[in-house]
Amino acid sequence: MTPPSESAHRPGTEHASDAEPTPESLDRRALWRVDSVGPIDGRYRRDTEALAEYFSEHALMEYRVRVESEYFLALHEEPALGLEPLTEEEVAAVRELGTLAAEDAHLIKQIEVRGHDGNPATKHDVKAVEYFMKHRLAGKLPPEKLEWVHFGLTSEDVNNMAYALMLRDATNRVMLPEATNVLNALEEQAERYADLPMLARTHGQPASPTTLGKEFRVFAERFGRQLGQIERQTLQVKLNGATGNYNAHLAAFPEFDWEGFAERFVRRASDANSGVRLELNYVTTQIESHDSYAELFDAMRRLNTVLLDFDQDMWRYISDGWLVERPEDGATGSSTMPHKVNPINFENSEGNIGIANALFEHFGRKLPVSRLQRDLSDSTVERNFGVAFAHSLVAYKNTLKGLAKVEANGPKIEGVLEAHPEVVAEAIQTVLRSYGVERPYELLKEATRGREVTQEILDELVDSLDLPEDRRAYLKGFKPREYVGIAAKLARGEAGETAT
């Protein structure tokens, strides 16, 4: 079951473009909306437009129609059911429904809310899809064949498949590529600054030096690990009727292997060669348990948390002047202080991640819990999947924008490092241990802790030790900019290459 075409018509996307909009060319309804309740479809619409293909009301209807259509066709491909085969024209007519035009989506809504063609409103969104399909296929298929639409299914069979496909496609086609762009940017910065020595801080205090590139590599490794877990995620789905037992299916066809049919159907639907995939959950209540949904959302939350941590560190580096931002032409940093160039992209990313993760956390707590066979409290939650994805997408784009504007302030970074010679005290006391000197830690602690330390103080301390001249010279040779261990190697992604 292939996902909806990315070029399929969607209301409000006719003028979407990657090009920077101008007042003359901009569709204000689509991209400068000022009457939206939330920023996802307003202020951030340009950044979130791609997700409308998967999470809009129109998209949900289309996924439902596609599930129903492919299920209908799959039934007619089973010889054991003894159904009269569909003609090529009939197959084409059914499959054509899977690309839902705007007028089709409006008709489904009309069937649900107001009724249509003399029939009262269904007040049920999935039943409205069934009636829509029968209406569109009337005259193209014999009336008796129309009753195989939605045969044996409960609405949750259609919904859980539709939402799983939405999550799969949005993750594989939008979220993973954009997150991969973030990972690539982190790796590029790690390589770029692999050899730039930098003061590290633990507990906010000066600590053993590192390199700027190595700090980027840490986040690249963390982000990449979480990304890999999302890429291997499976989403479970069900296709087993009102309470998960194939009751109605077996009543009509007692000898047919409905479990085998469901397995084949889901395998065909899960056509992704990589990334998130679908698999059949054989044992369910009326609803699929959504544990795998929670797994995906928790993986997204962990990925976002790594990025939030990175955003905050970048904010601090910019605040300290270790990184500088190139100002955008015409941009205003403050309404009153003309000199300011604020780290707005990293701040925006941090804020959007907070919203996204709050939603992901709620999804993970809420969806696996249902009263007995089911209740409808999950329905409104599922309709907000796109909101969490959209806030995440805005965050990824803003982190990328921020990274594209910053560069290291080498002299500042090196100056701060050289101003803290005490960070080599670790090296001196550790080497003294290897020389057999008694209580070297305490010796360095007394000389350096809680006071301003200069290179002269360290040299005098070393000279006072009863050591051969060559060993004293070795100890005095430690300088902060050179005391970085294998940081440069790690920054280049070469960790573990010499391990045996």
Coordinates of C-alpha atoms in Angstrom, one line a residue:
M1 CA 0.0 0.0 0.0
T2 CA 1.8 3.0 -1.2
P3 CA 1.6 6.4 0.6
P4 CA -0.4 9.3 -0.9
S5 CA 1.4 11.1 -3.7
E6 CA 3.3 14.1 -2.4
S7 CA 1.9 16.0 -5.4
A8 CA -1.6 15.1 -4.5
H9 CA -3.9 18.1 -4.1
R10 CA -4.3 19.4 -0.6
P11 CA -6.4 22.4 0.3
G12 CA -4.2 25.4 1.1
T13 CA -1.0 24.0 -0.4
E14 CA -1.5 25.3 -4.0
H15 CA 1.1 28.0 -3.5
A16 CA 3.6 26.3 -1.2
S17 CA 7.1 26.8 -2.3
D18 CA 10.7 26.4 -1.0
A19 CA 11.5 29.9 -2.4
E20 CA 11.5 32.8 0.0
P21 CA 8.1 34.4 -0.3
T22 CA 7.5 38.0 -1.3
P23 CA 4.4 40.1 -0.5
E24 CA 3.5 39.9 -4.2
S25 CA 3.8 36.2 -4.6
L26 CA 2.8 35.0 -1.1
D27 CA -0.4 33.2 -0.6
R28 CA -1.3 34.9 2.7
R29 CA -4.0 32.3 3.5
A30 CA -1.5 29.5 3.3
L31 CA 1.8 31.1 4.6
W32 CA 1.0 34.3 6.4
R33 CA -2.1 33.2 8.3
V34 CA -2.9 35.5 11.1
D35 CA -6.2 33.9 12.1
S36 CA -5.0 30.4 13.1
V37 CA -5.6 29.2 16.6
G38 CA -2.1 27.9 16.9
P39 CA 1.3 28.7 15.3
I40 CA 1.7 25.4 13.4
D41 CA -0.9 26.4 10.8
G42 CA 0.0 30.1 11.2
R43 CA 3.4 31.5 12.0
Y44 CA 5.2 28.2 11.3
R45 CA 3.2 27.1 8.3
R46 CA 6.1 27.4 5.9
D47 CA 8.2 25.1 8.1
T48 CA 5.4 22.5 8.7
E49 CA 3.7 22.5 5.3
A50 CA 5.2 19.1 4.4
L51 CA 3.4 17.4 7.3
A52 CA 0.0 18.5 6.0
E53 CA 0.4 15.7 3.5
Y54 CA 0.2 13.2 6.4
F55 CA -1.6 14.7 9.3
S56 CA -4.3 17.0 8.0
E57 CA -8.0 16.0 8.2
H58 CA -7.8 15.6 4.4
A59 CA -4.9 13.2 4.8
L60 CA -6.6 11.2 7.5
M61 CA -9.6 10.7 5.2
E62 CA -7.4 9.7 2.3
Y63 CA -5.5 7.1 4.4
R64 CA -8.8 5.6 5.5
V65 CA -10.1 5.4 2.0
R66 CA -6.8 3.8 0.9
V67 CA -7.0 1.2 3.7
E68 CA -10.6 0.4 2.8
S69 CA -9.9 0.3 -0.9
E70 CA -6.9 -2.0 -0.6
Y71 CA -8.7 -4.3 1.8
F72 CA -11.6 -4.5 -0.7
L73 CA -9.2 -5.4 -3.5
A74 CA -7.3 -7.9 -1.3
L75 CA -10.6 -9.8 -0.5
H76 CA -11.3 -10.2 -4.2
E77 CA -7.8 -11.7 -4.7
E78 CA -8.4 -14.6 -2.3
P79 CA -9.6 -17.6 -4.3
A80 CA -10.8 -19.4 -1.1
L81 CA -13.4 -16.8 -0.6
G82 CA -15.0 -17.6 -4.0
L83 CA -15.7 -14.0 -4.9
E84 CA -16.3 -13.1 -8.5
P85 CA -13.0 -11.5 -9.7
L86 CA -12.9 -7.8 -10.4
T87 CA -12.4 -6.6 -13.9
E88 CA -9.5 -4.3 -14.7
E89 CA -11.9 -1.4 -14.9
E90 CA -13.4 -2.2 -11.5
V91 CA -9.9 -2.5 -9.9
A92 CA -9.0 0.9 -11.4
A93 CA -12.2 2.5 -10.1
V94 CA -11.5 1.3 -6.6
R95 CA -7.9 2.2 -6.6
E96 CA -8.7 5.6 -8.0
L97 CA -10.5 6.5 -4.8
G98 CA -7.2 6.4 -3.0
T99 CA -6.2 9.8 -4.4
L100 CA -8.7 12.0 -2.6
A101 CA -9.6 15.2 -4.3
A102 CA -10.7 18.2 -2.3
E103 CA -14.3 17.8 -3.3
D104 CA -14.2 14.2 -2.1
A105 CA -13.0 15.2 1.3
H106 CA -15.8 17.7 1.5
L107 CA -18.3 15.1 0.5
I108 CA -17.1 12.7 3.2
K109 CA -17.5 15.5 5.8
Q110 CA -20.9 16.3 4.5
I111 CA -22.0 12.6 4.8
E112 CA -20.8 12.6 8.4
V113 CA -22.2 16.0 9.5
R114 CA -25.2 16.8 7.4
G115 CA -26.1 13.7 5.4
H116 CA -26.2 13.2 1.7
D117 CA -28.4 11.8 -1.1
G118 CA -31.4 11.5 1.2
N119 CA -29.5 9.7 3.9
P120 CA -29.2 11.2 7.4
A121 CA -25.8 12.3 8.8
T122 CA -23.7 9.3 10.0
K123 CA -22.2 11.3 13.0
H124 CA -19.4 8.7 12.5
D125 CA -16.3 9.6 10.5
V126 CA -15.3 6.1 9.4
K127 CA -18.9 5.1 8.4
A128 CA -18.9 8.3 6.3
V129 CA -15.9 6.9 4.4
E130 CA -17.7 3.7 3.8
Y131 CA -20.8 5.5 2.4
F132 CA -18.6 7.8 0.3
M133 CA -16.9 4.8 -1.3
K134 CA -20.2 3.1 -2.1
H135 CA -21.5 6.3 -3.5
R136 CA -18.5 6.8 -5.7
L137 CA -18.5 3.2 -6.9
A138 CA -22.2 3.0 -7.6
G139 CA -22.7 2.4 -11.3
K140 CA -19.0 1.2 -11.7
L141 CA -19.5 -2.0 -9.7
P142 CA -22.5 -4.2 -9.3
P143 CA -24.6 -3.4 -6.2
E144 CA -23.8 -6.8 -4.6
K145 CA -20.1 -6.1 -4.8
L146 CA -20.4 -2.8 -2.9
E147 CA -21.3 -4.7 0.3
W148 CA -17.7 -5.9 0.4
V149 CA -16.6 -2.4 1.3
H150 CA -15.8 -2.5 5.1
F151 CA -16.6 -6.2 5.2
G152 CA -16.2 -7.6 8.7
L153 CA -14.3 -4.6 9.9
T154 CA -14.7 -2.4 12.9
S155 CA -13.8 1.3 12.5
E156 CA -10.7 0.7 14.6
D157 CA -9.4 -1.7 12.0
V158 CA -9.4 1.1 9.5
N159 CA -8.3 3.8 11.9
N160 CA -5.3 2.0 13.4
M161 CA -4.0 1.1 10.0
A162 CA -4.5 4.6 8.7
Y163 CA -2.7 6.2 11.7
A164 CA 0.1 3.7 11.5
L165 CA 0.6 4.5 7.8
M166 CA 0.5 8.2 8.5
L167 CA 3.1 7.9 11.2
R168 CA 5.3 5.6 9.0
D169 CA 5.2 7.9 6.0
A170 CA 5.6 11.2 7.9
T171 CA 8.5 9.8 9.9
N172 CA 10.2 8.2 6.9
R173 CA 9.6 10.9 4.4
V174 CA 9.8 14.1 6.5
M175 CA 11.2 13.6 10.0
L176 CA 14.0 11.2 9.4
P177 CA 15.4 13.2 6.4
E178 CA 15.3 16.5 8.4
A179 CA 16.8 14.9 11.5
T180 CA 19.5 13.4 9.3
N181 CA 20.3 16.9 8.1
V182 CA 20.8 17.9 11.7
L183 CA 23.1 14.9 12.3
N184 CA 25.1 15.8 9.2
A185 CA 25.5 19.4 10.4
L186 CA 26.7 18.2 13.8
E187 CA 29.3 15.9 12.2
E188 CA 30.5 18.7 9.9
Q189 CA 31.1 21.0 12.8
A190 CA 32.9 18.2 14.7
E191 CA 35.3 17.8 11.8
R192 CA 35.7 21.5 11.3
Y193 CA 36.7 22.2 14.9
A194 CA 38.4 18.9 15.8
D195 CA 41.7 20.6 16.6
L196 CA 40.5 23.8 18.3
P197 CA 41.4 23.5 22.0
M198 CA 38.8 24.7 24.4
L199 CA 38.3 24.9 28.2
A200 CA 35.8 22.4 29.4
R201 CA 33.5 23.1 32.3
T202 CA 32.1 20.7 34.8
H203 CA 29.6 22.0 37.3
G204 CA 30.2 25.3 35.5
Q205 CA 33.8 25.4 36.7
P206 CA 37.0 25.2 34.6
A207 CA 37.9 21.5 33.9
S208 CA 40.3 19.5 31.8
P209 CA 40.5 20.9 28.3
T210 CA 38.7 19.4 25.3
T211 CA 38.3 20.6 21.7
L212 CA 35.2 22.3 20.3
G213 CA 34.9 19.6 17.7
K214 CA 34.8 16.9 20.3
E215 CA 31.9 18.6 22.0
F216 CA 30.0 18.6 18.7
R217 CA 30.9 14.9 18.2
V218 CA 29.4 14.0 21.5
F219 CA 26.0 15.4 20.4
A220 CA 26.4 13.8 16.9
E221 CA 26.9 10.4 18.5
R222 CA 24.0 10.8 20.8
F223 CA 21.7 12.1 18.2
G224 CA 22.7 9.4 15.7
R225 CA 22.1 6.7 18.2
Q226 CA 18.5 7.8 18.8
L227 CA 18.0 8.4 15.1
G228 CA 19.0 4.8 14.4
Q229 CA 16.5 3.5 16.9
I230 CA 13.7 5.4 15.1
E231 CA 14.9 4.0 11.8
R232 CA 14.4 0.4 13.1
Q233 CA 11.0 1.1 14.7
T234 CA 8.0 -1.1 13.9
L235 CA 4.4 -0.1 14.3
Q236 CA 1.9 -2.9 15.1
V237 CA -1.5 -2.9 13.5
K238 CA -4.7 -5.0 13.8
L239 CA -7.3 -6.3 11.3
N240 CA -9.3 -8.7 13.4
G241 CA -12.8 -7.2 13.9
A242 CA -14.9 -5.7 16.7
T243 CA -13.2 -7.4 19.7
G244 CA -10.1 -8.9 18.0
N245 CA -11.4 -12.4 17.4
Y246 CA -12.5 -12.4 13.8
N247 CA -16.1 -13.1 15.0
A248 CA -17.9 -11.7 12.0
H249 CA -15.3 -12.9 9.5
L250 CA -15.6 -16.5 10.7
A251 CA -19.4 -16.3 10.9
A252 CA -19.4 -15.6 7.1
F253 CA -16.5 -17.8 6.1
P254 CA -15.7 -20.3 8.9
E255 CA -13.1 -22.2 7.0
F256 CA -11.1 -19.3 5.7
D257 CA -7.7 -18.5 7.2
W258 CA -8.3 -14.9 8.3
E259 CA -5.1 -14.7 10.3
G260 CA -3.1 -15.6 7.3
F261 CA -5.0 -13.1 5.2
A262 CA -4.4 -10.3 7.8
E263 CA -0.7 -11.2 7.8
R264 CA -0.5 -11.0 4.0
F265 CA -2.4 -7.7 3.9
V266 CA -0.2 -6.0 6.5
R267 CA 3.0 -7.3 4.8
R268 CA 1.8 -5.8 1.6
A269 CA 0.9 -2.5 3.3
S270 CA 4.3 -2.3 5.0
D271 CA 6.2 -1.6 1.8
A272 CA 8.9 0.5 3.3
N273 CA 12.4 -0.9 2.6
S274 CA 13.9 1.1 5.4
G275 CA 12.8 3.2 8.3
V276 CA 9.6 2.7 10.2
R277 CA 7.7 -0.4 9.2
L278 CA 4.3 -2.1 10.0
E279 CA 3.7 -5.6 11.5
L280 CA 0.6 -7.5 12.5
N281 CA -0.4 -7.7 16.1
Y282 CA -2.3 -11.0 16.3
V283 CA -3.7 -10.6 19.8
T284 CA -5.7 -7.4 20.6
T285 CA -9.0 -6.1 22.0
Q286 CA -11.1 -3.9 19.8
I287 CA -8.2 -1.6 19.6
E288 CA -4.5 -2.2 18.8
S289 CA -2.8 -1.7 22.1
H290 CA -0.6 1.2 20.8
D291 CA 2.5 0.0 22.7
S292 CA 4.5 0.4 19.6
Y293 CA 3.1 3.9 19.1
A294 CA 4.5 4.7 22.6
E295 CA 7.8 3.2 21.6
L296 CA 8.0 5.5 18.5
F297 CA 7.0 8.6 20.5
D298 CA 9.4 7.8 23.3
A299 CA 12.2 7.5 20.7
M300 CA 11.2 10.8 19.2
R301 CA 11.2 12.4 22.7
R302 CA 14.7 11.0 23.4
L303 CA 16.0 12.3 20.0
N304 CA 14.5 15.7 20.8
T305 CA 16.0 15.8 24.3
V306 CA 19.5 15.3 22.9
L307 CA 18.8 18.3 20.6
L308 CA 17.4 20.4 23.4
D309 CA 20.6 19.7 25.4
F310 CA 22.6 20.8 22.4
D311 CA 20.6 24.0 21.9
Q312 CA 21.2 25.0 25.5
D313 CA 25.0 24.4 25.2
M314 CA 25.1 26.5 22.0
W315 CA 23.2 29.3 23.8
R316 CA 25.9 29.3 26.5
Y317 CA 28.8 29.2 24.0
I318 CA 27.2 32.2 22.2
S319 CA 26.6 34.0 25.5
D320 CA 30.2 33.6 26.5
G321 CA 31.4 34.8 23.1
W322 CA 33.1 31.5 22.2
L323 CA 30.7 31.2 19.2
V324 CA 29.6 34.3 17.2
E325 CA 26.6 34.6 15.0
R326 CA 26.6 36.3 11.7
P327 CA 23.8 38.9 11.7
E328 CA 21.1 38.5 9.1
D329 CA 20.7 41.5 6.8
G330 CA 17.9 43.7 8.0
A331 CA 17.2 41.5 11.1
T332 CA 16.4 43.2 14.4
G333 CA 17.9 41.6 17.6
S334 CA 16.2 43.9 20.1
S335 CA 13.5 46.6 19.8
T336 CA 15.6 48.9 22.0
M337 CA 19.3 47.7 21.8
P338 CA 20.5 48.0 18.3
H339 CA 23.7 46.0 18.8
K340 CA 22.1 42.7 19.7
V341 CA 22.4 39.5 17.7
N342 CA 20.3 37.0 19.7
P343 CA 20.6 33.2 19.4
I344 CA 16.9 33.1 18.4
N345 CA 17.1 29.9 16.4
F346 CA 18.5 27.8 19.2
E347 CA 16.0 29.4 21.6
N348 CA 13.1 28.7 19.2
S349 CA 14.3 25.1 18.8
E350 CA 14.4 24.7 22.6
G351 CA 10.9 26.0 23.0
N352 CA 9.4 23.9 20.3
I353 CA 11.1 20.8 21.6
G354 CA 9.5 21.4 25.0
I355 CA 6.0 21.5 23.4
A356 CA 6.7 18.5 21.2
N357 CA 8.1 16.4 24.1
A358 CA 5.2 17.2 26.4
L359 CA 2.9 15.9 23.7
F360 CA 5.0 12.8 23.0
E361 CA 5.1 12.1 26.7
H362 CA 1.3 12.4 26.9
F363 CA 0.8 10.1 23.9
G364 CA 3.1 7.5 25.4
R365 CA 1.2 7.6 28.7
K366 CA -2.3 7.9 27.3
L367 CA -2.6 5.7 24.3
P368 CA -1.6 2.3 25.8
V369 CA -4.4 2.7 28.4
S370 CA -8.0 2.0 27.5
R371 CA -11.1 1.1 29.5
L372 CA -11.8 -2.6 28.9
Q373 CA -12.1 -3.1 25.1
R374 CA -11.9 0.6 24.3
D375 CA -13.1 4.1 24.8
L376 CA -12.9 7.1 22.5
S377 CA -10.6 9.2 24.7
D378 CA -7.8 8.1 22.3
S379 CA -9.4 9.6 19.2
T380 CA -8.7 13.3 20.0
V381 CA -5.2 12.4 21.1
E382 CA -4.4 10.7 17.8
R383 CA -5.6 13.7 15.9
N384 CA -2.8 15.7 17.6
F385 CA 0.1 13.5 16.3
G386 CA 0.8 16.0 13.6
V387 CA 1.2 18.8 16.2
A388 CA 4.0 17.0 18.0
F389 CA 5.7 16.2 14.8
A390 CA 5.3 19.7 13.5
H391 CA 6.9 21.3 16.6
S392 CA 9.7 18.8 16.3
L393 CA 10.2 19.7 12.6
V394 CA 10.3 23.5 13.5
A395 CA 12.9 22.7 16.1
Y396 CA 15.1 20.8 13.6
K397 CA 14.9 23.5 11.0
N398 CA 15.8 26.2 13.6
T399 CA 18.8 24.3 14.9
L400 CA 20.0 24.0 11.3
K401 CA 19.5 27.7 10.7
G402 CA 21.4 28.5 13.9
L403 CA 24.3 26.2 13.0
A404 CA 24.5 27.8 9.6
K405 CA 25.0 31.2 11.2
V406 CA 27.6 30.5 13.9
E407 CA 31.4 30.1 13.8
A408 CA 34.0 29.7 16.5
N409 CA 35.7 32.8 18.0
G410 CA 39.1 31.2 18.0
P411 CA 41.1 33.9 19.9
K412 CA 38.4 34.1 22.6
I413 CA 38.3 30.4 23.1
E414 CA 42.1 30.1 23.3
G415 CA 42.4 33.2 25.5
V416 CA 40.0 31.7 28.1
L417 CA 41.8 28.4 28.0
E418 CA 45.2 30.0 28.6
A419 CA 43.8 32.1 31.5
H420 CA 43.2 28.8 33.4
P421 CA 46.5 27.1 33.7
E422 CA 45.2 25.3 36.8
V423 CA 43.5 22.8 34.6
V424 CA 46.7 20.9 34.2
A425 CA 46.9 20.3 37.9
E426 CA 45.1 17.0 37.1
A427 CA 47.9 16.0 34.8
I428 CA 50.6 16.9 37.3
Q429 CA 49.1 15.0 40.2
T430 CA 48.4 12.0 38.1
V431 CA 52.0 11.9 36.8
L432 CA 53.3 12.4 40.3
R433 CA 51.4 9.3 41.4
S434 CA 53.2 7.3 38.7
Y435 CA 56.5 8.6 40.1
G436 CA 55.6 7.3 43.5
V437 CA 55.3 10.7 45.1
E438 CA 53.2 10.6 48.3
R439 CA 49.9 12.5 48.5
P440 CA 50.3 14.3 45.2
Y441 CA 46.5 15.1 44.9
E442 CA 46.5 16.8 48.3
L443 CA 49.7 18.7 47.3
L444 CA 48.1 20.1 44.2
K445 CA 44.8 20.7 45.9
E446 CA 46.5 22.9 48.5
A447 CA 48.3 24.9 45.8
T448 CA 45.4 25.4 43.5
R449 CA 42.0 25.1 45.0
G450 CA 39.9 28.2 45.5
R451 CA 42.6 30.6 44.3
E452 CA 43.8 32.3 41.1
V453 CA 46.5 30.1 39.7
T454 CA 49.3 31.2 37.4
Q455 CA 51.8 29.2 35.4
E456 CA 54.5 30.6 37.7
I457 CA 52.8 29.1 40.8
L458 CA 52.7 25.7 39.1
D459 CA 56.3 25.9 38.0
E460 CA 57.4 26.9 41.5
L461 CA 55.5 23.9 43.0
V462 CA 57.2 21.5 40.6
D463 CA 60.6 23.0 41.3
S464 CA 60.1 22.4 45.0
L465 CA 59.7 18.6 44.4
D466 CA 62.6 16.3 45.0
L467 CA 62.6 15.0 41.4
P468 CA 65.3 14.7 38.7
E469 CA 65.5 17.7 36.4
D470 CA 64.1 15.8 33.4
R471 CA 61.0 14.9 35.3
R472 CA 60.5 18.4 36.6
A473 CA 60.9 19.7 33.0
Y474 CA 58.3 17.2 31.8
L475 CA 55.8 18.3 34.4
K476 CA 56.4 22.0 33.6
G477 CA 55.8 21.3 30.0
F478 CA 52.1 20.7 30.4
K479 CA 50.1 23.5 28.8
P480 CA 46.3 23.8 28.7
R481 CA 46.1 24.0 24.9
E482 CA 48.1 20.8 24.5
Y483 CA 46.4 18.9 27.3
V484 CA 43.4 17.6 25.3
G485 CA 44.0 13.8 25.3
I486 CA 42.5 12.1 22.3
A487 CA 39.8 14.8 21.8
A488 CA 40.8 15.6 18.2
K489 CA 40.7 11.9 17.3
L490 CA 37.2 11.5 18.9
A491 CA 36.0 14.6 17.1
R492 CA 36.9 13.0 13.8
G493 CA 34.8 10.0 14.6
E494 CA 37.8 7.7 15.1
A495 CA 36.7 6.4 18.6
G496 CA 37.7 2.8 19.2
E497 CA 39.9 2.5 16.1
T498 CA 42.9 1.4 18.0
A499 CA 41.0 -0.7 20.6
T500 CA 41.7 -4.4 20.7

